[in-house]
Amino acid sequence: MRLHHQNQNMQLIDGRELANTIKEEIAVTVAAYVAEGNRPPHLAAVLVGADPASQVYVRNKVKSCEKVGFNSTLIEKGPETTESELLEIVDKLNKDPEIDGFIVQLPLPKHINEQKITLAIEPKKDVDGFHPTNFGRMAQGLPTYLPATPFGILQMLDRNNIDISGKECVVLGRSNIVGTPISILLSRKASPGNATVVLCHSRTKNVAEHCRRADVLIVALGIPEYVTADMVKEGAVVIDVGINRIDDASRKRGYRLAGDVKFDEVAPKCSFITPVPGGVGPMTVTALLMNTLKSCRKEVYD
Ligand code: GUN
């Protein structure tokens, strides 16, 4: 009786639905803010190169701005753009009083130093929360812009009343934009927070053993379907951050999207799980909008 082992109470965390709910809330706030005589929040996004996934992400961010009543500016530059040209764009946006916040979409072409660009962004306008000033403020629990993906994950936990206090959380992946910051946020004395966090990476021994102890498993590796059912504890919460394109000739686009989790076999063991697509991805966008609103209303700086 296979069914005997399956958790009949598995809940899908619908990131699209939650993102739409939050966007409606933002739209109401913006409408009231504008009715008071203020100009709407304004987000700018810079895209360098021709990475198809990045193009989709950036266009989604701009589209979402329209939906909530923000102004938006999209700056698209070719793959031949130099580092100094990009630094000039960053400098202009830093100084433009009409822009509340901006992002430079990553990854950048190999000839551009991402760290150098991140450091050039004025922390007040760094609505991605990538600048070391904002990252340091996050680590110390000071007012800041939380990085969009970790912020989106916190919203998903919070709005589904998933209590992680005292729980074992395992994070797979130690990137600057997801794994490292989410591991800090989950362990912070805050709500959501107070978890016991293990951060696994490419040098970790026995990743599967760590995973099997996890009450909450956050996967941000970029390896399609890496997490299999044998790595997941019965009743675990699984948050899949991966968005991987898999060649698939049977689809009209020529590919399908897969997460870092083998969803079909893992889902039956979970209390909560996020799908791909329609999970963490849409929440990243709403987190960015929330940060831009905070910047416009000077809730972090000034
Ligand atoms: N690349 C992947 N995720 C992100 C993000 O949240 N912001 C930016 N700027 N680039 C990304």
PDB file of C-alpha atoms and ligand atoms in Angstrom:
ATOM      1  CA  MET A   1       0.000   0.000   0.000  1.00  0.00           C
ATOM      2  CA  ARG A   2       2.124   2.855  -1.304  1.00  0.00           C
ATOM      3  CA  LEU A   3      -0.527   5.393  -0.386  1.00  0.00           C
ATOM      4  CA  HIS A   4       0.018   4.556   3.263  1.00  0.00           C
ATOM      5  CA  HIS A   5       3.315   6.437   3.195  1.00  0.00           C
ATOM      6  CA  GLN A   6       2.004   9.491   1.424  1.00  0.00           C
ATOM      7  CA  ASN A   7       1.140  12.672   3.185  1.00  0.00           C
ATOM      8  CA  GLN A   8      -2.419  13.389   2.158  1.00  0.00           C
ATOM      9  CA  ASN A   9      -2.157  16.922   3.506  1.00  0.00           C
ATOM     10  CA  MET A  10       0.516  18.185   1.139  1.00  0.00           C
ATOM     11  CA  GLN A  11      -0.087  21.836   0.328  1.00  0.00           C
ATOM     12  CA  LEU A  12       1.187  23.498  -2.784  1.00  0.00           C
ATOM     13  CA  ILE A  13       2.476  27.008  -2.146  1.00  0.00           C
ATOM     14  CA  ASP A  14       1.086  28.893  -5.128  1.00  0.00           C
ATOM     15  CA  GLY A  15       3.625  31.662  -5.730  1.00  0.00           C
ATOM     16  CA  ARG A  16       1.625  33.212  -8.559  1.00  0.00           C
ATOM     17  CA  GLU A  17      -1.506  33.560  -6.474  1.00  0.00           C
ATOM     18  CA  LEU A  18       0.382  34.947  -3.467  1.00  0.00           C
ATOM     19  CA  ALA A  19       2.326  37.335  -5.706  1.00  0.00           C
ATOM     20  CA  ASN A  20      -0.950  38.614  -7.189  1.00  0.00           C
ATOM     21  CA  THR A  21      -2.410  39.132  -3.709  1.00  0.00           C
ATOM     22  CA  ILE A  22       0.647  41.127  -2.641  1.00  0.00           C
ATOM     23  CA  LYS A  23       0.629  43.126  -5.880  1.00  0.00           C
ATOM     24  CA  GLU A  24      -2.999  44.085  -5.270  1.00  0.00           C
ATOM     25  CA  GLU A  25      -2.022  45.289  -1.791  1.00  0.00           C
ATOM     26  CA  ILE A  26       0.854  47.317  -3.244  1.00  0.00           C
ATOM     27  CA  ALA A  27      -1.455  48.800  -5.901  1.00  0.00           C
ATOM     28  CA  VAL A  28      -3.871  50.000  -3.189  1.00  0.00           C
ATOM     29  CA  THR A  29      -1.008  51.587  -1.233  1.00  0.00           C
ATOM     30  CA  VAL A  30       0.392  53.260  -4.358  1.00  0.00           C
ATOM     31  CA  ALA A  31      -3.009  54.645  -5.371  1.00  0.00           C
ATOM     32  CA  ALA A  32      -3.432  56.239  -1.930  1.00  0.00           C
ATOM     33  CA  TYR A  33       0.140  57.559  -2.036  1.00  0.00           C
ATOM     34  CA  VAL A  34      -0.391  59.148  -5.449  1.00  0.00           C
ATOM     35  CA  ALA A  35      -3.785  60.549  -4.370  1.00  0.00           C
ATOM     36  CA  GLU A  36      -1.877  62.456  -1.667  1.00  0.00           C
ATOM     37  CA  GLY A  37      -0.058  64.281  -4.448  1.00  0.00           C
ATOM     38  CA  ASN A  38       3.107  62.196  -4.647  1.00  0.00           C
ATOM     39  CA  ARG A  39       4.674  60.881  -7.815  1.00  0.00           C
ATOM     40  CA  PRO A  40       4.475  57.084  -8.156  1.00  0.00           C
ATOM     41  CA  PRO A  41       7.424  54.877  -7.192  1.00  0.00           C
ATOM     42  CA  HIS A  42       9.870  54.447 -10.076  1.00  0.00           C
ATOM     43  CA  LEU A  43      12.004  51.331 -10.686  1.00  0.00           C
ATOM     44  CA  ALA A  44      14.680  51.093 -13.366  1.00  0.00           C
ATOM     45  CA  ALA A  45      16.118  47.806 -14.617  1.00  0.00           C
ATOM     46  CA  VAL A  46      19.329  47.407 -16.570  1.00  0.00           C
ATOM     47  CA  LEU A  47      19.802  44.352 -18.783  1.00  0.00           C
ATOM     48  CA  VAL A  48      23.147  43.767 -20.477  1.00  0.00           C
ATOM     49  CA  GLY A  49      23.580  41.034 -23.086  1.00  0.00           C
ATOM     50  CA  ALA A  50      21.142  38.616 -24.638  1.00  0.00           C
ATOM     51  CA  ASP A  51      20.574  35.884 -22.042  1.00  0.00           C
ATOM     52  CA  PRO A  52      17.028  34.690 -22.846  1.00  0.00           C
ATOM     53  CA  ALA A  53      16.136  33.817 -19.230  1.00  0.00           C
ATOM     54  CA  SER A  54      17.331  37.232 -17.992  1.00  0.00           C
ATOM     55  CA  GLN A  55      15.233  38.917 -20.707  1.00  0.00           C
ATOM     56  CA  VAL A  56      12.142  37.111 -19.399  1.00  0.00           C
ATOM     57  CA  TYR A  57      12.904  38.024 -15.764  1.00  0.00           C
ATOM     58  CA  VAL A  58      13.543  41.697 -16.493  1.00  0.00           C
ATOM     59  CA  ARG A  59      10.459  42.066 -18.676  1.00  0.00           C
ATOM     60  CA  ASN A  60       8.376  40.465 -15.905  1.00  0.00           C
ATOM     61  CA  LYS A  61       9.733  43.023 -13.450  1.00  0.00           C
ATOM     62  CA  VAL A  62       8.817  45.915 -15.747  1.00  0.00           C
ATOM     63  CA  LYS A  63       5.363  44.450 -16.478  1.00  0.00           C
ATOM     64  CA  SER A  64       4.711  44.069 -12.760  1.00  0.00           C
ATOM     65  CA  CYS A  65       5.547  47.751 -12.221  1.00  0.00           C
ATOM     66  CA  GLU A  66       2.733  48.737 -14.579  1.00  0.00           C
ATOM     67  CA  LYS A  67       0.348  46.409 -12.768  1.00  0.00           C
ATOM     68  CA  VAL A  68       0.851  48.128  -9.394  1.00  0.00           C
ATOM     69  CA  GLY A  69       0.990  51.695 -10.716  1.00  0.00           C
ATOM     70  CA  PHE A  70       4.749  52.226 -10.577  1.00  0.00           C
ATOM     71  CA  ASN A  71       6.729  54.043 -13.210  1.00  0.00           C
ATOM     72  CA  SER A  72       9.426  51.902 -14.785  1.00  0.00           C
ATOM     73  CA  THR A  73      12.425  52.318 -17.046  1.00  0.00           C
ATOM     74  CA  LEU A  74      14.042  49.452 -18.924  1.00  0.00           C
ATOM     75  CA  ILE A  75      17.598  49.980 -20.152  1.00  0.00           C
ATOM     76  CA  GLU A  76      18.670  47.227 -22.545  1.00  0.00           C
ATOM     77  CA  LYS A  77      22.284  47.093 -23.752  1.00  0.00           C
ATOM     78  CA  GLY A  78      24.030  44.690 -26.107  1.00  0.00           C
ATOM     79  CA  PRO A  79      26.556  42.036 -25.075  1.00  0.00           C
ATOM     80  CA  GLU A  80      29.422  44.241 -26.295  1.00  0.00           C
ATOM     81  CA  THR A  81      28.714  46.873 -23.618  1.00  0.00           C
ATOM     82  CA  THR A  82      31.888  47.656 -21.671  1.00  0.00           C
ATOM     83  CA  GLU A  83      32.300  47.790 -17.929  1.00  0.00           C
ATOM     84  CA  SER A  84      32.925  51.539 -17.992  1.00  0.00           C
ATOM     85  CA  GLU A  85      29.785  52.108 -20.094  1.00  0.00           C
ATOM     86  CA  LEU A  86      27.769  50.165 -17.531  1.00  0.00           C
ATOM     87  CA  LEU A  87      29.389  52.091 -14.669  1.00  0.00           C
ATOM     88  CA  GLU A  88      28.284  55.307 -16.394  1.00  0.00           C
ATOM     89  CA  ILE A  89      24.691  54.063 -16.577  1.00  0.00           C
ATOM     90  CA  VAL A  90      24.828  53.142 -12.877  1.00  0.00           C
ATOM     91  CA  ASP A  91      26.214  56.576 -12.035  1.00  0.00           C
ATOM     92  CA  LYS A  92      23.396  58.301 -13.941  1.00  0.00           C
ATOM     93  CA  LEU A  93      20.741  56.226 -12.177  1.00  0.00           C
ATOM     94  CA  ASN A  94      22.410  56.893  -8.804  1.00  0.00           C
ATOM     95  CA  LYS A  95      22.041  60.618  -9.422  1.00  0.00           C
ATOM     96  CA  ASP A  96      18.595  60.684 -11.078  1.00  0.00           C
ATOM     97  CA  PRO A  97      16.088  62.061  -8.537  1.00  0.00           C
ATOM     98  CA  GLU A  98      13.178  60.542 -10.506  1.00  0.00           C
ATOM     99  CA  ILE A  99      14.459  56.982  -9.912  1.00  0.00           C
ATOM    100  CA  ASP A 100      13.731  55.461  -6.480  1.00  0.00           C
ATOM    101  CA  GLY A 101      15.572  52.238  -7.082  1.00  0.00           C
ATOM    102  CA  PHE A 102      17.214  50.190  -9.792  1.00  0.00           C
ATOM    103  CA  ILE A 103      18.633  46.771 -10.489  1.00  0.00           C
ATOM    104  CA  VAL A 104      21.322  45.477 -12.791  1.00  0.00           C
ATOM    105  CA  GLN A 105      20.201  42.016 -13.846  1.00  0.00           C
ATOM    106  CA  LEU A 106      22.732  39.251 -13.184  1.00  0.00           C
ATOM    107  CA  PRO A 107      24.577  37.386 -14.596  1.00  0.00           C
ATOM    108  CA  LEU A 108      26.537  39.998 -16.553  1.00  0.00           C
ATOM    109  CA  PRO A 109      28.715  39.165 -19.586  1.00  0.00           C
ATOM    110  CA  LYS A 110      32.052  37.660 -18.510  1.00  0.00           C
ATOM    111  CA  HIS A 111      34.106  40.758 -19.376  1.00  0.00           C
ATOM    112  CA  ILE A 112      32.211  42.809 -16.765  1.00  0.00           C
ATOM    113  CA  ASN A 113      33.132  42.473 -13.082  1.00  0.00           C
ATOM    114  CA  GLU A 114      29.838  41.955 -11.230  1.00  0.00           C
ATOM    115  CA  GLN A 115      31.355  42.913  -7.873  1.00  0.00           C
ATOM    116  CA  LYS A 116      32.572  46.211  -9.249  1.00  0.00           C
ATOM    117  CA  ILE A 117      29.102  47.016 -10.596  1.00  0.00           C
ATOM    118  CA  THR A 118      27.374  46.003  -7.343  1.00  0.00           C
ATOM    119  CA  LEU A 119      29.733  48.234  -5.352  1.00  0.00           C
ATOM    120  CA  ALA A 120      28.983  51.183  -7.660  1.00  0.00           C
ATOM    121  CA  ILE A 121      25.237  51.124  -6.904  1.00  0.00           C
ATOM    122  CA  GLU A 122      24.168  53.726  -4.360  1.00  0.00           C
ATOM    123  CA  PRO A 123      22.902  51.701  -1.333  1.00  0.00           C
ATOM    124  CA  LYS A 124      19.800  53.939  -1.050  1.00  0.00           C
ATOM    125  CA  LYS A 125      18.755  52.803  -4.540  1.00  0.00           C
ATOM    126  CA  ASP A 126      19.954  49.205  -4.268  1.00  0.00           C
ATOM    127  CA  VAL A 127      16.501  47.605  -4.175  1.00  0.00           C
ATOM    128  CA  ASP A 128      18.103  44.201  -4.892  1.00  0.00           C
ATOM    129  CA  GLY A 129      19.881  44.456  -1.536  1.00  0.00           C
ATOM    130  CA  PHE A 130      23.142  43.240  -3.100  1.00  0.00           C
ATOM    131  CA  HIS A 131      25.455  46.070  -1.977  1.00  0.00           C
ATOM    132  CA  PRO A 132      27.646  45.080   1.008  1.00  0.00           C
ATOM    133  CA  THR A 133      26.170  47.972   2.988  1.00  0.00           C
ATOM    134  CA  ASN A 134      22.670  46.540   2.629  1.00  0.00           C
ATOM    135  CA  PHE A 135      23.891  42.970   3.025  1.00  0.00           C
ATOM    136  CA  GLY A 136      25.663  43.956   6.261  1.00  0.00           C
ATOM    137  CA  ARG A 137      22.557  45.726   7.515  1.00  0.00           C
ATOM    138  CA  MET A 138      20.569  42.564   6.787  1.00  0.00           C
ATOM    139  CA  ALA A 139      23.073  40.434   8.709  1.00  0.00           C
ATOM    140  CA  GLN A 140      22.781  42.742  11.731  1.00  0.00           C
ATOM    141  CA  GLY A 141      18.994  43.083  11.566  1.00  0.00           C
ATOM    142  CA  LEU A 142      19.057  46.801  10.663  1.00  0.00           C
ATOM    143  CA  PRO A 143      16.516  48.427   8.325  1.00  0.00           C
ATOM    144  CA  THR A 144      17.507  47.491   4.756  1.00  0.00           C
ATOM    145  CA  TYR A 145      16.358  46.155   1.411  1.00  0.00           C
ATOM    146  CA  LEU A 146      16.319  42.371   1.724  1.00  0.00           C
ATOM    147  CA  PRO A 147      17.548  40.572  -1.400  1.00  0.00           C
ATOM    148  CA  ALA A 148      14.503  39.838  -3.541  1.00  0.00           C
ATOM    149  CA  THR A 149      14.540  36.036  -3.642  1.00  0.00           C
ATOM    150  CA  PRO A 150      15.176  35.515   0.099  1.00  0.00           C
ATOM    151  CA  PHE A 151      12.569  38.213   0.855  1.00  0.00           C
ATOM    152  CA  GLY A 152      10.075  36.383  -1.368  1.00  0.00           C
ATOM    153  CA  ILE A 153      10.783  33.099   0.424  1.00  0.00           C
ATOM    154  CA  LEU A 154      10.206  34.742   3.830  1.00  0.00           C
ATOM    155  CA  GLN A 155       6.863  36.052   2.558  1.00  0.00           C
ATOM    156  CA  MET A 156       5.869  32.552   1.435  1.00  0.00           C
ATOM    157  CA  LEU A 157       6.678  31.088   4.852  1.00  0.00           C
ATOM    158  CA  ASP A 158       5.021  33.936   6.729  1.00  0.00           C
ATOM    159  CA  ARG A 159       1.804  34.073   4.716  1.00  0.00           C
ATOM    160  CA  ASN A 160       1.336  30.317   4.961  1.00  0.00           C
ATOM    161  CA  ASN A 161       1.838  30.467   8.748  1.00  0.00           C
ATOM    162  CA  ILE A 162       4.823  28.132   8.508  1.00  0.00           C
ATOM    163  CA  ASP A 163       6.612  28.473  11.850  1.00  0.00           C
ATOM    164  CA  ILE A 164      10.341  27.802  11.471  1.00  0.00           C
ATOM    165  CA  SER A 165      11.364  28.795  14.999  1.00  0.00           C
ATOM    166  CA  GLY A 166      13.569  26.067  16.483  1.00  0.00           C
ATOM    167  CA  LYS A 167      13.287  23.996  13.298  1.00  0.00           C
ATOM    168  CA  GLU A 168      16.137  22.401  11.376  1.00  0.00           C
ATOM    169  CA  CYS A 169      16.578  24.290   8.102  1.00  0.00           C
ATOM    170  CA  VAL A 170      18.943  23.059   5.425  1.00  0.00           C
ATOM    171  CA  VAL A 171      19.954  25.402   2.609  1.00  0.00           C
ATOM    172  CA  LEU A 172      21.559  23.944  -0.520  1.00  0.00           C
ATOM    173  CA  GLY A 173      23.756  26.493  -2.304  1.00  0.00           C
ATOM    174  CA  ARG A 174      25.822  29.427  -1.018  1.00  0.00           C
ATOM    175  CA  SER A 175      25.393  32.108  -3.695  1.00  0.00           C
ATOM    176  CA  ASN A 176      25.510  35.776  -2.719  1.00  0.00           C
ATOM    177  CA  ILE A 177      21.965  36.319  -3.955  1.00  0.00           C
ATOM    178  CA  VAL A 178      20.118  33.348  -2.443  1.00  0.00           C
ATOM    179  CA  GLY A 179      21.879  30.672  -0.367  1.00  0.00           C
ATOM    180  CA  THR A 180      24.067  32.862   1.819  1.00  0.00           C
ATOM    181  CA  PRO A 181      21.489  35.572   2.597  1.00  0.00           C
ATOM    182  CA  ILE A 182      18.587  33.152   3.225  1.00  0.00           C
ATOM    183  CA  SER A 183      20.778  31.150   5.624  1.00  0.00           C
ATOM    184  CA  ILE A 184      21.425  34.353   7.593  1.00  0.00           C
ATOM    185  CA  LEU A 185      17.778  35.449   7.533  1.00  0.00           C
ATOM    186  CA  LEU A 186      16.419  32.087   8.701  1.00  0.00           C
ATOM    187  CA  SER A 187      18.796  32.013  11.663  1.00  0.00           C
ATOM    188  CA  ARG A 188      18.218  35.633  12.708  1.00  0.00           C
ATOM    189  CA  LYS A 189      16.292  36.473  15.875  1.00  0.00           C
ATOM    190  CA  ALA A 190      13.199  37.557  13.963  1.00  0.00           C
ATOM    191  CA  SER A 191       9.943  36.279  12.559  1.00  0.00           C
ATOM    192  CA  PRO A 192      10.234  34.301  10.344  1.00  0.00           C
ATOM    193  CA  GLY A 193      13.571  33.221  11.846  1.00  0.00           C
ATOM    194  CA  ASN A 194      15.061  31.499  14.884  1.00  0.00           C
ATOM    195  CA  ALA A 195      15.759  28.367  12.848  1.00  0.00           C
ATOM    196  CA  THR A 196      18.819  26.141  13.202  1.00  0.00           C
ATOM    197  CA  VAL A 197      20.462  26.450   9.811  1.00  0.00           C
ATOM    198  CA  VAL A 198      22.867  24.177   7.955  1.00  0.00           C
ATOM    199  CA  LEU A 199      24.315  25.591   4.731  1.00  0.00           C
ATOM    200  CA  CYS A 200      25.419  22.887   2.278  1.00  0.00           C
ATOM    201  CA  HIS A 201      27.625  23.534  -0.761  1.00  0.00           C
ATOM    202  CA  SER A 202      29.856  21.787  -3.286  1.00  0.00           C
ATOM    203  CA  ARG A 203      32.383  20.700  -0.605  1.00  0.00           C
ATOM    204  CA  THR A 204      29.745  19.359   1.792  1.00  0.00           C
ATOM    205  CA  LYS A 205      30.045  15.665   2.619  1.00  0.00           C
ATOM    206  CA  ASN A 206      26.851  13.609   2.747  1.00  0.00           C
ATOM    207  CA  VAL A 207      24.468  16.277   1.458  1.00  0.00           C
ATOM    208  CA  ALA A 208      21.650  13.709   1.427  1.00  0.00           C
ATOM    209  CA  GLU A 209      22.093  12.984   5.141  1.00  0.00           C
ATOM    210  CA  HIS A 210      21.817  16.683   5.984  1.00  0.00           C
ATOM    211  CA  CYS A 211      18.737  16.987   3.788  1.00  0.00           C
ATOM    212  CA  ARG A 212      17.005  14.060   5.487  1.00  0.00           C
ATOM    213  CA  ARG A 213      17.218  15.905   8.836  1.00  0.00           C
ATOM    214  CA  ALA A 214      15.615  19.057   7.409  1.00  0.00           C
ATOM    215  CA  ASP A 215      12.221  20.286   8.593  1.00  0.00           C
ATOM    216  CA  VAL A 216      12.638  23.031   5.983  1.00  0.00           C
ATOM    217  CA  LEU A 217      14.721  22.443   2.855  1.00  0.00           C
ATOM    218  CA  ILE A 218      15.648  25.416   0.658  1.00  0.00           C
ATOM    219  CA  VAL A 219      17.247  24.457  -2.640  1.00  0.00           C
ATOM    220  CA  ALA A 220      19.149  27.047  -4.666  1.00  0.00           C
ATOM    221  CA  LEU A 221      21.754  25.114  -6.635  1.00  0.00           C
ATOM    222  CA  GLY A 222      20.765  25.479 -10.276  1.00  0.00           C
ATOM    223  CA  ILE A 223      20.984  21.710 -10.794  1.00  0.00           C
ATOM    224  CA  PRO A 224      17.789  20.332 -12.358  1.00  0.00           C
ATOM    225  CA  GLU A 225      15.921  17.778 -10.219  1.00  0.00           C
ATOM    226  CA  TYR A 226      18.867  17.320  -7.826  1.00  0.00           C
ATOM    227  CA  VAL A 227      16.717  16.635  -4.756  1.00  0.00           C
ATOM    228  CA  THR A 228      15.060  13.231  -4.871  1.00  0.00           C
ATOM    229  CA  ALA A 229      12.434  11.666  -2.588  1.00  0.00           C
ATOM    230  CA  ASP A 230      15.004   9.659  -0.574  1.00  0.00           C
ATOM    231  CA  MET A 231      16.620  12.977   0.522  1.00  0.00           C
ATOM    232  CA  VAL A 232      13.448  14.427   2.058  1.00  0.00           C
ATOM    233  CA  LYS A 233      11.940  13.803   5.484  1.00  0.00           C
ATOM    234  CA  GLU A 234       8.226  13.007   5.714  1.00  0.00           C
ATOM    235  CA  GLY A 235       6.328  16.240   6.397  1.00  0.00           C
ATOM    236  CA  ALA A 236       9.154  18.587   5.352  1.00  0.00           C
ATOM    237  CA  VAL A 237       8.647  22.042   3.838  1.00  0.00           C
ATOM    238  CA  VAL A 238      10.488  22.230   0.504  1.00  0.00           C
ATOM    239  CA  ILE A 239      11.249  25.556  -1.199  1.00  0.00           C
ATOM    240  CA  ASP A 240      12.619  25.125  -4.735  1.00  0.00           C
ATOM    241  CA  VAL A 241      14.487  28.185  -6.017  1.00  0.00           C
ATOM    242  CA  GLY A 242      15.843  26.560  -9.190  1.00  0.00           C
ATOM    243  CA  ILE A 243      14.589  27.574 -12.632  1.00  0.00           C
ATOM    244  CA  ASN A 244      16.340  25.343 -15.169  1.00  0.00           C
ATOM    245  CA  ARG A 245      15.651  25.072 -18.890  1.00  0.00           C
ATOM    246  CA  ILE A 246      15.642  21.471 -20.122  1.00  0.00           C
ATOM    247  CA  ASP A 247      15.724  20.750 -23.853  1.00  0.00           C
ATOM    248  CA  ASP A 248      12.365  19.277 -24.859  1.00  0.00           C
ATOM    249  CA  ALA A 249      11.567  18.938 -28.569  1.00  0.00           C
ATOM    250  CA  SER A 250       7.921  18.098 -27.782  1.00  0.00           C
ATOM    251  CA  ARG A 251       7.333  21.673 -26.484  1.00  0.00           C
ATOM    252  CA  LYS A 252       6.750  24.506 -28.904  1.00  0.00           C
ATOM    253  CA  ARG A 253       9.413  26.595 -27.118  1.00  0.00           C
ATOM    254  CA  GLY A 254      11.898  23.712 -27.419  1.00  0.00           C
ATOM    255  CA  TYR A 255      12.411  23.477 -23.660  1.00  0.00           C
ATOM    256  CA  ARG A 256      10.597  22.891 -20.401  1.00  0.00           C
ATOM    257  CA  LEU A 257      11.282  24.396 -16.996  1.00  0.00           C
ATOM    258  CA  ALA A 258      12.436  22.214 -14.118  1.00  0.00           C
ATOM    259  CA  GLY A 259      13.293  23.110 -10.561  1.00  0.00           C
ATOM    260  CA  ASP A 260      16.191  21.793  -8.473  1.00  0.00           C
ATOM    261  CA  VAL A 261      13.729  19.337  -6.894  1.00  0.00           C
ATOM    262  CA  LYS A 262      12.261  16.229  -8.525  1.00  0.00           C
ATOM    263  CA  PHE A 263       8.785  17.546  -7.843  1.00  0.00           C
ATOM    264  CA  ASP A 264       6.613  14.540  -8.717  1.00  0.00           C
ATOM    265  CA  GLU A 265       8.335  12.143  -6.326  1.00  0.00           C
ATOM    266  CA  VAL A 266       9.170  14.671  -3.586  1.00  0.00           C
ATOM    267  CA  ALA A 267       5.795  16.439  -3.328  1.00  0.00           C
ATOM    268  CA  PRO A 268       3.883  13.497  -1.755  1.00  0.00           C
ATOM    269  CA  LYS A 269       6.278  13.525   1.231  1.00  0.00           C
ATOM    270  CA  CYS A 270       5.968  17.251   1.930  1.00  0.00           C
ATOM    271  CA  SER A 271       3.720  19.294   4.187  1.00  0.00           C
ATOM    272  CA  PHE A 272       4.357  22.248   1.846  1.00  0.00           C
ATOM    273  CA  ILE A 273       6.196  22.509  -1.465  1.00  0.00           C
ATOM    274  CA  THR A 274       6.706  25.217  -4.090  1.00  0.00           C
ATOM    275  CA  PRO A 275       6.251  24.355  -7.786  1.00  0.00           C
ATOM    276  CA  VAL A 276       8.462  25.448 -10.700  1.00  0.00           C
ATOM    277  CA  PRO A 277       7.340  27.512 -12.493  1.00  0.00           C
ATOM    278  CA  GLY A 278       4.836  29.465 -10.389  1.00  0.00           C
ATOM    279  CA  GLY A 279       6.614  29.180  -7.042  1.00  0.00           C
ATOM    280  CA  VAL A 280       9.488  31.333  -5.844  1.00  0.00           C
ATOM    281  CA  GLY A 281       9.938  33.153  -9.184  1.00  0.00           C
ATOM    282  CA  PRO A 282       6.836  35.396  -9.018  1.00  0.00           C
ATOM    283  CA  MET A 283       7.585  36.174  -5.348  1.00  0.00           C
ATOM    284  CA  THR A 284      11.013  37.536  -6.271  1.00  0.00           C
ATOM    285  CA  VAL A 285       9.290  40.158  -8.385  1.00  0.00           C
ATOM    286  CA  THR A 286       6.885  41.249  -5.633  1.00  0.00           C
ATOM    287  CA  ALA A 287       9.780  41.501  -3.177  1.00  0.00           C
ATOM    288  CA  LEU A 288      11.497  43.875  -5.578  1.00  0.00           C
ATOM    289  CA  LEU A 289       8.317  45.977  -5.813  1.00  0.00           C
ATOM    290  CA  MET A 290       8.065  46.093  -2.004  1.00  0.00           C
ATOM    291  CA  ASN A 291      11.665  47.309  -1.778  1.00  0.00           C
ATOM    292  CA  THR A 292      11.030  49.980  -4.408  1.00  0.00           C
ATOM    293  CA  LEU A 293       7.985  51.212  -2.496  1.00  0.00           C
ATOM    294  CA  LYS A 294      10.095  51.336   0.693  1.00  0.00           C
ATOM    295  CA  SER A 295      12.728  53.369  -1.120  1.00  0.00           C
ATOM    296  CA  CYS A 296      10.170  55.804  -2.523  1.00  0.00           C
ATOM    297  CA  ARG A 297       8.683  56.336   0.923  1.00  0.00           C
ATOM    298  CA  LYS A 298      12.168  56.589   2.475  1.00  0.00           C
ATOM    299  CA  GLU A 299      11.481  53.805   4.927  1.00  0.00           C
ATOM    300  CA  VAL A 300      15.041  52.479   4.926  1.00  0.00           C
ATOM    301  CA  TYR A 301      17.277  55.539   4.413  1.00  0.00           C
ATOM    302  CA  ASP A 302      16.731  59.249   5.292  1.00  0.00           C
TER     303      ASP A 302
HETATM  304  N1  GUN B   1      19.651  37.208 -11.243  1.00  0.00           N
HETATM  305  C1  GUN B   1      18.997  36.210 -10.605  1.00  0.00           C
HETATM  306  N2  GUN B   1      18.252  36.701  -9.614  1.00  0.00           N
HETATM  307  C2  GUN B   1      18.443  38.039  -9.613  1.00  0.00           C
HETATM  308  C3  GUN B   1      17.922  39.097  -8.821  1.00  0.00           C
HETATM  309  O1  GUN B   1      17.153  38.917  -7.882  1.00  0.00           O
HETATM  310  N3  GUN B   1      18.330  40.341  -9.163  1.00  0.00           N
HETATM  311  C4  GUN B   1      19.200  40.569 -10.174  1.00  0.00           C
HETATM  312  N4  GUN B   1      19.569  41.826 -10.414  1.00  0.00           N
HETATM  313  N5  GUN B   1      19.704  39.620 -10.925  1.00  0.00           N
HETATM  314  C5  GUN B   1      19.310  38.353 -10.649  1.00  0.00           C
END
